[in-house]
Short mmCIF file of C-alpha atoms and ligand atoms in Angstrom, two decimals:
data_model
loop_
_atom_site.label_atom_id
_atom_site.label_comp_id
_atom_site.label_asym_id
_atom_site.label_seq_id
_atom_site.Cartn_x
_atom_site.Cartn_y
_atom_site.Cartn_z
CA MET F 352 -3.68 16.95 19.41
CA ASN F 353 -2.13 13.63 21.01
CA TYR F 354 -1.50 10.70 18.32
CA LYS F 355 -0.69 7.13 19.65
CA ILE F 356 1.09 5.10 16.85
CA ALA F 357 1.89 1.27 17.17
CA LEU F 358 5.42 0.52 15.31
CA ILE F 359 5.95 -2.16 14.24
CA ARG F 360 9.37 -2.04 13.00
CA GLY F 361 9.55 -5.77 11.45
CA ASP F 362 13.12 -7.22 10.34
CA GLY F 363 15.32 -6.20 7.68
CA ILE F 364 15.25 -2.62 6.50
CA GLY F 365 12.44 -2.48 8.55
CA PRO F 366 13.73 -1.15 11.79
CA GLU F 367 15.83 1.23 9.60
CA VAL F 368 13.62 2.74 7.89
CA VAL F 369 10.60 3.09 10.46
CA SER F 370 13.27 5.02 12.73
CA GLU F 371 13.26 7.44 9.88
CA ALA F 372 10.03 8.01 9.83
CA VAL F 373 9.41 8.24 13.56
CA GLY F 374 12.15 11.33 13.27
CA VAL F 375 9.80 12.99 10.40
CA LEU F 376 6.72 12.55 12.34
CA GLU F 377 9.02 14.23 15.80
CA ALA F 378 9.31 17.30 12.80
CA VAL F 379 6.26 17.03 11.88
CA GLY F 380 4.83 17.36 15.51
CA GLN F 381 7.46 19.75 16.56
CA ARG F 382 6.24 22.27 13.30
CA PHE F 383 2.14 21.73 13.91
CA GLY F 384 2.18 21.27 17.64
CA HIS F 385 1.06 17.66 17.93
CA CYS F 386 2.41 15.17 20.59
CA PHE F 387 3.46 11.95 18.87
CA THR F 388 3.78 8.60 20.90
CA TYR F 389 4.59 5.49 20.49
CA GLU F 390 3.96 1.70 21.34
CA ASP F 391 6.60 -0.99 20.33
CA VAL F 392 4.76 -3.85 18.83
CA LEU F 393 6.25 -7.59 18.12
CA LEU F 394 5.79 -8.92 14.43
CA GLY F 395 7.30 -10.98 12.32
CA GLY F 396 10.32 -12.71 12.00
CA CYS F 397 11.92 -10.99 14.77
CA ALA F 398 8.78 -12.13 16.67
CA THR F 399 9.35 -15.65 16.28
CA ASP F 400 13.63 -15.29 17.58
CA ALA F 401 12.18 -13.75 20.18
CA ILE F 402 8.79 -15.86 21.45
CA GLY F 403 8.78 -18.61 18.88
CA LYS F 404 5.68 -17.00 16.51
CA SER F 405 5.28 -14.17 14.17
CA TYR F 406 2.26 -13.13 15.76
CA PRO F 407 2.36 -12.55 19.41
CA ASP F 408 -1.03 -12.80 21.58
CA GLY F 409 -2.29 -9.54 22.32
CA THR F 410 -0.88 -7.65 18.92
CA ALA F 411 -3.93 -7.01 17.57
CA GLU F 412 -5.48 -5.65 20.86
CA THR F 413 -2.31 -3.38 21.10
CA CYS F 414 -2.57 -2.26 17.56
CA LYS F 415 -6.41 -1.62 18.22
CA SER F 416 -5.51 0.70 21.44
CA CYS F 417 -3.35 2.99 19.15
CA ASP F 418 -4.56 5.72 16.64
CA ALA F 419 -2.65 3.96 14.17
CA VAL F 420 -0.17 1.81 12.76
CA LEU F 421 3.49 2.03 10.96
CA LEU F 422 5.14 -1.18 10.20
CA GLY F 423 8.27 -1.19 8.16
CA ALA F 424 8.51 -4.45 6.95
CA VAL F 425 8.78 -8.32 7.94
CA GLY F 426 9.81 -11.73 6.52
CA GLY F 427 13.48 -13.06 5.68
CA PRO F 428 15.08 -16.15 4.42
CA LYS F 429 15.69 -17.34 7.60
CA TRP F 430 12.01 -17.79 8.26
CA GLY F 431 11.03 -19.62 4.61
CA SER F 432 8.86 -21.46 3.57
CA ASP F 433 9.86 -24.62 5.61
CA LYS F 434 9.51 -22.99 9.18
CA PRO F 435 5.90 -24.21 10.26
CA ALA F 436 2.96 -21.72 9.67
CA GLU F 437 3.23 -19.35 12.97
CA GLN F 438 6.78 -19.22 12.50
CA ARG F 439 6.65 -17.31 9.14
CA PRO F 440 6.21 -13.55 9.21
CA GLU F 441 3.51 -14.00 6.35
CA THR F 442 1.39 -15.28 8.47
CA ALA F 443 1.45 -12.20 10.87
CA LEU F 444 0.75 -9.80 8.18
CA LEU F 445 -2.39 -12.01 7.23
CA ALA F 446 -3.32 -12.41 10.37
CA ILE F 447 -3.17 -8.41 11.42
CA ARG F 448 -4.71 -7.37 8.68
CA LYS F 449 -7.23 -9.69 8.99
CA ASP F 450 -7.60 -9.33 12.99
CA LEU F 451 -8.24 -5.28 12.18
CA GLY F 452 -10.67 -5.77 9.87
CA LEU F 453 -8.47 -3.74 7.34
CA TYR F 454 -10.40 -4.71 3.50
CA ALA F 455 -9.11 -1.60 1.49
CA ASN F 456 -5.64 -1.56 0.18
CA LEU F 457 -4.59 1.83 -1.31
CA ARG F 458 -1.66 2.27 -3.23
CA PRO F 459 -0.69 5.54 -5.00
CA ALA F 460 1.57 5.88 -7.79
CA SER F 461 2.65 9.01 -8.77
CA LEU F 462 5.73 10.38 -10.61
CA ARG F 463 7.69 12.50 -7.82
CA PRO F 464 8.62 15.14 -10.76
CA PRO F 465 12.28 15.08 -9.71
CA LEU F 466 12.79 11.10 -10.42
CA ALA F 467 10.44 11.58 -13.84
CA ASP F 468 13.84 9.81 -15.76
CA ALA F 469 13.64 6.94 -12.79
CA CYS F 470 10.07 6.35 -15.03
CA PRO F 471 10.61 3.54 -17.66
CA LEU F 472 7.98 4.63 -19.83
CA LYS F 473 8.45 6.79 -23.27
CA LYS F 474 9.11 10.39 -22.46
CA GLU F 475 6.33 11.30 -23.61
CA THR F 476 4.01 9.31 -21.74
CA ALA F 477 5.92 9.93 -18.84
CA GLN F 478 5.50 13.42 -19.50
CA LYS F 479 1.99 13.64 -18.85
CA GLY F 480 2.00 12.79 -15.37
CA ILE F 481 1.28 9.67 -12.95
CA ASP F 482 -0.95 10.41 -9.94
CA LEU F 483 -3.16 7.51 -9.28
CA MET F 484 -4.73 5.86 -6.44
CA MET F 485 -5.06 1.82 -7.20
CA VAL F 486 -7.55 0.81 -4.40
CA ARG F 487 -7.46 -3.42 -3.60
CA GLU F 488 -10.02 -5.36 -1.51
CA LEU F 489 -7.86 -6.92 0.42
CA THR F 490 -10.06 -9.48 2.42
CA GLY F 491 -11.90 -11.44 0.33
CA GLY F 492 -11.58 -13.04 -3.04
CA ILE F 493 -9.63 -15.78 -4.52
CA TYR F 494 -6.65 -15.52 -1.81
CA PHE F 495 -9.68 -16.02 0.90
CA GLY F 496 -12.17 -18.51 -0.10
CA LYS F 497 -12.26 -21.98 0.24
CA ARG F 498 -8.86 -24.22 -1.48
CA ASP F 499 -9.06 -28.27 -2.28
CA LYS F 500 -6.65 -30.19 -3.86
CA TYR F 501 -7.75 -33.87 -5.15
CA GLN F 502 -7.18 -36.85 -6.76
CA THR F 503 -8.76 -37.65 -9.76
CA GLU F 504 -9.47 -41.34 -11.31
CA ASP F 505 -8.44 -40.19 -15.25
CA ARG F 506 -6.77 -36.39 -14.97
CA GLY F 507 -4.39 -36.93 -11.67
CA VAL F 508 -4.06 -34.45 -9.39
CA GLU F 509 -6.30 -31.53 -9.27
CA ALA F 510 -6.55 -28.29 -7.49
CA THR F 511 -8.98 -25.68 -6.51
CA ASP F 512 -9.71 -21.89 -5.47
CA LEU F 513 -12.88 -20.42 -4.61
CA MET F 514 -13.41 -16.55 -5.75
CA ALA F 515 -16.52 -15.48 -3.62
CA TYR F 516 -17.43 -11.75 -3.26
CA SER F 517 -21.17 -10.77 -1.19
CA GLU F 518 -22.46 -7.28 -2.33
CA LEU F 519 -21.37 -5.85 1.05
CA GLU F 520 -17.61 -6.53 0.44
CA ILE F 521 -18.24 -5.15 -2.74
CA GLU F 522 -20.21 -1.62 -1.87
CA ARG F 523 -17.87 -1.18 1.32
CA ILE F 524 -15.10 -1.16 -1.21
CA GLY F 525 -16.67 0.60 -3.48
CA ARG F 526 -18.16 3.76 -1.43
CA ARG F 527 -14.30 4.31 -0.48
CA ALA F 528 -13.55 4.35 -3.93
CA PHE F 529 -15.81 7.05 -4.69
CA GLU F 530 -15.23 9.17 -1.65
CA LEU F 531 -11.22 9.23 -2.19
CA ALA F 532 -12.08 10.79 -5.66
CA ARG F 533 -13.69 13.43 -4.31
CA LEU F 534 -10.88 14.67 -2.82
CA ARG F 535 -8.68 14.15 -5.59
CA ARG F 536 -9.71 14.06 -9.42
CA LYS F 537 -13.44 12.73 -9.26
CA LYS F 538 -12.86 10.42 -11.71
CA VAL F 539 -13.16 6.52 -10.36
CA THR F 540 -11.87 3.46 -13.09
CA SER F 541 -13.71 -0.02 -11.99
CA VAL F 542 -11.44 -2.97 -13.04
CA ASP F 543 -13.20 -6.46 -13.26
CA LYS F 544 -13.31 -9.21 -15.93
CA ALA F 545 -17.31 -9.09 -16.48
CA ASN F 546 -16.99 -10.66 -19.97
CA VAL F 547 -15.94 -14.18 -18.05
CA LEU F 548 -16.32 -13.87 -14.54
CA GLU F 549 -19.46 -14.07 -12.49
CA THR F 550 -17.94 -12.75 -9.61
CA SER F 551 -17.21 -9.34 -11.46
CA ARG F 552 -20.76 -9.17 -12.99
CA LEU F 553 -22.20 -8.70 -9.59
CA TRP F 554 -19.15 -6.04 -8.73
CA ARG F 555 -19.82 -4.47 -11.93
CA SER F 556 -23.79 -4.45 -11.22
CA VAL F 557 -22.83 -2.86 -7.29
CA MET F 558 -20.53 -0.42 -8.72
CA HIS F 559 -23.22 0.99 -11.18
CA ARG F 560 -25.69 1.26 -8.25
CA LEU F 561 -22.81 3.45 -6.41
CA ALA F 562 -21.83 5.49 -9.49
CA GLU F 563 -25.53 6.57 -9.93
CA GLU F 564 -25.33 7.85 -6.33
CA TYR F 565 -21.98 9.71 -6.85
CA THR F 566 -23.25 11.61 -9.64
CA ASP F 567 -20.47 14.40 -9.04
CA VAL F 568 -17.67 11.68 -9.80
CA GLU F 569 -17.02 10.24 -12.84
CA TYR F 570 -16.91 6.63 -13.54
CA GLU F 571 -16.26 3.93 -16.28
CA ASP F 572 -15.70 0.10 -16.18
CA VAL F 573 -12.14 -1.05 -17.59
CA LEU F 574 -11.48 -4.69 -18.33
CA VAL F 575 -8.50 -6.16 -16.59
CA ASP F 576 -6.25 -7.04 -19.20
CA ASN F 577 -6.82 -3.61 -20.96
CA CYS F 578 -6.09 -2.11 -17.69
CA ALA F 579 -2.70 -3.62 -17.80
CA MET F 580 -2.15 -2.57 -20.69
CA GLN F 581 -4.00 1.37 -20.26
CA LEU F 582 -1.39 1.30 -17.19
CA VAL F 583 1.66 1.32 -19.45
CA ARG F 584 -0.11 3.16 -22.69
CA ASP F 585 -1.62 6.27 -20.98
CA PRO F 586 -1.98 6.00 -16.98
CA ALA F 587 -2.69 9.79 -16.86
CA GLN F 588 -5.84 8.88 -17.81
CA PHE F 589 -6.56 7.37 -14.21
CA ASP F 590 -7.32 9.01 -11.12
CA VAL F 591 -8.81 6.54 -8.87
CA VAL F 592 -9.06 2.78 -9.93
CA VAL F 593 -10.50 0.21 -7.96
CA THR F 594 -10.42 -3.53 -8.09
CA GLU F 595 -11.21 -6.83 -6.27
CA ASN F 596 -7.96 -8.90 -4.67
CA MET F 597 -5.92 -10.50 -6.90
CA PHE F 598 -6.44 -8.11 -9.89
CA GLY F 599 -5.53 -5.61 -7.44
CA ASP F 600 -2.43 -6.81 -6.37
CA ILE F 601 -0.79 -7.77 -9.68
CA LEU F 602 -1.68 -4.07 -11.12
CA SER F 603 -1.05 -2.35 -7.91
CA ASP F 604 2.99 -4.01 -8.93
CA GLU F 605 2.65 -3.15 -12.36
CA ALA F 606 1.79 0.39 -11.09
CA SER F 607 4.62 0.97 -8.93
CA MET F 608 7.01 -0.19 -11.79
CA ILE F 609 5.67 2.86 -13.83
CA THR F 610 7.11 5.24 -11.32
CA GLY F 611 10.42 4.12 -10.52
CA SER F 612 11.77 2.24 -7.54
CA ILE F 613 10.18 0.07 -5.27
CA GLY F 614 11.37 2.22 -2.25
CA LEU F 615 9.40 5.39 -2.97
CA LEU F 616 5.84 4.16 -2.68
CA PRO F 617 4.12 3.86 0.27
CA SER F 618 0.39 2.07 1.20
CA ALA F 619 -2.63 2.26 3.32
CA SER F 620 -4.91 -0.32 4.73
CA ILE F 621 -7.62 1.01 6.44
CA GLY F 622 -11.43 -0.40 7.37
CA ASP F 623 -14.22 0.91 9.68
CA ALA F 624 -13.78 2.67 12.88
CA VAL F 625 -10.33 0.79 13.31
CA PRO F 626 -6.38 2.35 13.11
CA GLY F 627 -5.22 2.06 9.84
CA LEU F 628 -2.02 0.26 9.13
CA TYR F 629 0.66 1.99 7.25
CA GLU F 630 4.00 0.55 5.19
CA PRO F 631 5.73 0.73 2.46
CA ILE F 632 5.14 -1.28 -0.47
CA HIS F 633 8.25 -2.89 -0.35
CA GLY F 634 9.98 -5.79 1.70
CA SER F 635 13.03 -6.05 3.97
CA ALA F 636 15.48 -6.68 1.70
CA PRO F 637 17.61 -8.60 3.74
CA ASP F 638 20.52 -7.97 1.50
CA ILE F 639 20.78 -4.30 1.83
CA ALA F 640 19.50 -4.89 5.51
CA GLY F 641 21.54 -2.85 8.32
CA GLN F 642 23.88 -1.22 6.11
CA ASP F 643 22.86 2.38 5.96
CA LYS F 644 21.38 1.50 2.37
CA ALA F 645 17.76 1.46 2.58
CA ASN F 646 15.53 4.21 1.22
CA PRO F 647 13.23 5.45 3.89
CA ILE F 648 10.76 7.79 1.65
CA ALA F 649 8.22 4.71 1.10
CA THR F 650 8.04 4.89 4.55
CA ILE F 651 8.09 8.13 5.26
CA LEU F 652 5.50 8.48 2.86
CA SER F 653 3.69 6.54 4.20
CA THR F 654 3.66 8.71 6.79
CA ALA F 655 1.83 11.65 4.94
CA MET F 656 -0.73 9.02 4.27
CA MET F 657 -1.47 8.26 8.57
CA MET F 658 -1.47 12.37 8.34
CA ARG F 659 -4.41 12.65 5.64
CA TYR F 660 -6.30 9.06 6.22
CA SER F 661 -5.85 8.16 9.31
CA PHE F 662 -5.78 11.78 11.26
CA HIS F 663 -7.06 14.18 8.92
CA LEU F 664 -4.66 16.59 8.96
CA PRO F 665 -3.87 17.09 5.05
CA ASP F 666 -1.13 20.53 5.70
CA GLU F 667 0.79 18.12 7.62
CA ALA F 668 0.60 15.63 5.17
CA SER F 669 1.09 17.93 2.33
CA ALA F 670 4.51 19.23 4.47
CA ILE F 671 6.26 15.71 4.26
CA GLU F 672 5.36 15.14 0.98
CA LYS F 673 6.79 18.77 0.05
CA ALA F 674 9.92 17.41 2.41
CA VAL F 675 10.49 15.05 0.22
CA ASP F 676 10.28 16.22 -3.77
CA ALA F 677 12.25 19.29 -2.00
CA VAL F 678 15.33 16.74 -0.84
CA LEU F 679 14.53 15.00 -4.06
CA ALA F 680 14.78 18.13 -6.25
CA GLU F 681 17.97 18.88 -4.98
CA GLY F 682 19.85 16.20 -6.12
CA TRP F 683 19.88 14.43 -3.20
CA ARG F 684 19.62 10.65 -4.18
CA THR F 685 19.73 6.87 -2.09
CA ALA F 686 21.88 3.96 -4.02
CA ASP F 687 18.44 2.57 -5.15
CA ILE F 688 17.44 5.80 -7.16
CA ALA F 689 20.74 7.43 -7.96
CA GLU F 690 21.59 7.99 -11.41
CA SER F 691 25.09 7.27 -13.00
CA GLY F 692 27.78 9.47 -11.80
CA VAL F 693 25.82 10.72 -8.75
CA THR F 694 27.42 9.66 -4.81
CA PRO F 695 24.42 8.26 -3.16
CA ILE F 696 23.31 8.85 0.27
CA GLY F 697 22.29 6.32 3.23
CA THR F 698 19.37 6.04 4.73
CA LYS F 699 20.39 7.82 7.96
CA GLU F 700 21.44 10.93 6.12
CA MET F 701 17.64 10.69 3.59
CA GLY F 702 16.31 11.28 7.10
CA ARG F 703 18.28 13.79 8.29
CA LEU F 704 17.31 16.05 5.35
CA ILE F 705 14.16 15.37 5.01
CA ARG F 706 13.25 16.21 8.56
CA ALA F 707 14.88 19.36 8.59
CA LYS F 708 12.68 20.17 5.20
CA VAL F 709 9.34 19.98 6.92
CA LEU F 710 11.11 22.23 9.97
CA ALA F 711 12.44 25.17 7.72
P1 NAD G 1841 11.66 -6.84 -1.20
O1 NAD G 1841 10.94 -5.73 -1.72
O2 NAD G 1841 12.22 -6.70 -0.31
O3 NAD G 1841 13.24 -6.56 -2.20
C1 NAD G 1841 13.04 -6.23 -3.59
C2 NAD G 1841 14.50 -5.59 -3.73
O4 NAD G 1841 14.43 -4.33 -3.98
C3 NAD G 1841 15.71 -5.42 -3.29
O5 NAD G 1841 16.77 -5.89 -3.81
C4 NAD G 1841 15.85 -5.12 -2.47
O6 NAD G 1841 17.04 -4.90 -2.21
C5 NAD G 1841 15.57 -3.64 -3.07
N1 NAD G 1841 14.63 -3.00 -1.65
C6 NAD G 1841 13.57 -3.07 -1.56
N2 NAD G 1841 13.00 -1.99 -0.60
C7 NAD G 1841 14.42 -1.04 -1.02
C8 NAD G 1841 14.50 0.14 0.04
N3 NAD G 1841 13.83 0.98 0.70
N4 NAD G 1841 15.57 0.77 -0.40
C9 NAD G 1841 16.17 0.25 -1.56
N5 NAD G 1841 16.17 -0.98 -2.34
C10 NAD G 1841 15.22 -1.31 -1.77
O7 NAD G 1841 11.27 -8.17 -1.90
P2 NAD G 1841 11.77 -9.73 -1.78
O8 NAD G 1841 12.95 -9.44 -1.85
O9 NAD G 1841 10.70 -10.46 -2.98
O10 NAD G 1841 11.74 -10.29 -0.23
C11 NAD G 1841 12.15 -10.28 0.93
C12 NAD G 1841 11.66 -10.13 2.06
O11 NAD G 1841 10.68 -9.56 2.33
C13 NAD G 1841 10.26 -11.90 2.13
O12 NAD G 1841 10.95 -12.16 2.84
C14 NAD G 1841 9.21 -11.37 1.76
O13 NAD G 1841 8.35 -12.01 2.24
C15 NAD G 1841 9.63 -10.04 2.58
N6 NAD G 1841 8.34 -8.21 2.03
C16 NAD G 1841 7.51 -8.41 2.94
C17 NAD G 1841 6.23 -7.67 2.79
C18 NAD G 1841 6.14 -6.51 3.79
O14 NAD G 1841 6.95 -6.52 4.54
N7 NAD G 1841 4.71 -6.11 3.85
C19 NAD G 1841 6.13 -7.11 1.50
C20 NAD G 1841 7.17 -8.09 0.30
C21 NAD G 1841 8.13 -8.79 1.04
#
């Protein structure tokens, strides 16, 4: 099969990790007989440098003409908050997600067996294993609601952010969660704050309606504060965790921490009938950019998600995941995950070893 992939290499370590991920895609193509072609897309600080804005015209159209999008990372101190919005990389990220209609963010948090020692939780907790999928609503809620800041007569300046959700928004993300659970251990945990928020009560009622439809999937409601505690107390209880935008932002970072390094975790953002966008959860790491120190595994595992969720190629996805685990099991480490006494390898060498395992 032929697949066309838009490559947003981005800033900082983005180009380095994307190069290694492309190398792994080539190895997958060779082993399984697929042809991947690539279209480079300029976005982020590098686009600001080249043409004066971080989100060039036509970016969404180019991405839509591809079967999937792979993004390294964008941003850096050079294009900080003192710059006008159209020059800031974050503006481009929000715009591309919106223009592609990517309303579901999937972040697996799994403890790779060879790295169990990197888990900051108690040994007996880590031994039970961590393998959960955080499903975060990405285009609604308080991050996209109306905001205001105004002077009051007696309380100084006041600011408001509106949190709004519609049944449509809740139902489509809820369905994604139940469908994903069917491919996994068949359990959905829906996280809300229904004891306080009206949006959460609506969220819960829609999720209950869906739970009645997906009777083969176990379902539970958990309040967000309890979920934050349970993630560090007993993460093994979770399979698919679905929640609204802001709760998901916070909980998915917490879930990443319990699995070790930020350099290991992939993510996918998907919508309906549009190319999914696959990216590591980390940023552009300007402190190590251009030094062959970045861990490419998160980006490489993002291509595994691309195989599974955009191209429906589960064997290819697990070939990538097994190659990563095999390299880690042999003891190879980049600096961010190296135990003391272990000499780390560089970005390129980690990529080369994983490619070799895919082909083995
Ligand atoms: P960061 O994720 O870039 O870096 C945090 C720390 O983790 C740094 O010490 C970095 O060296 C390390 N790190 C990150 N990825 C690594 C990897 N693959 N291998 C080894 N070490 C790694 O977060 P930050 O420093 O807060 O942000 C830097 C820039 O990235 C900012 O401009 C921010 O806006 C941007 N950012 C972009 C995205 C994105 O493109 N999706 C996400 C987060 C942050």
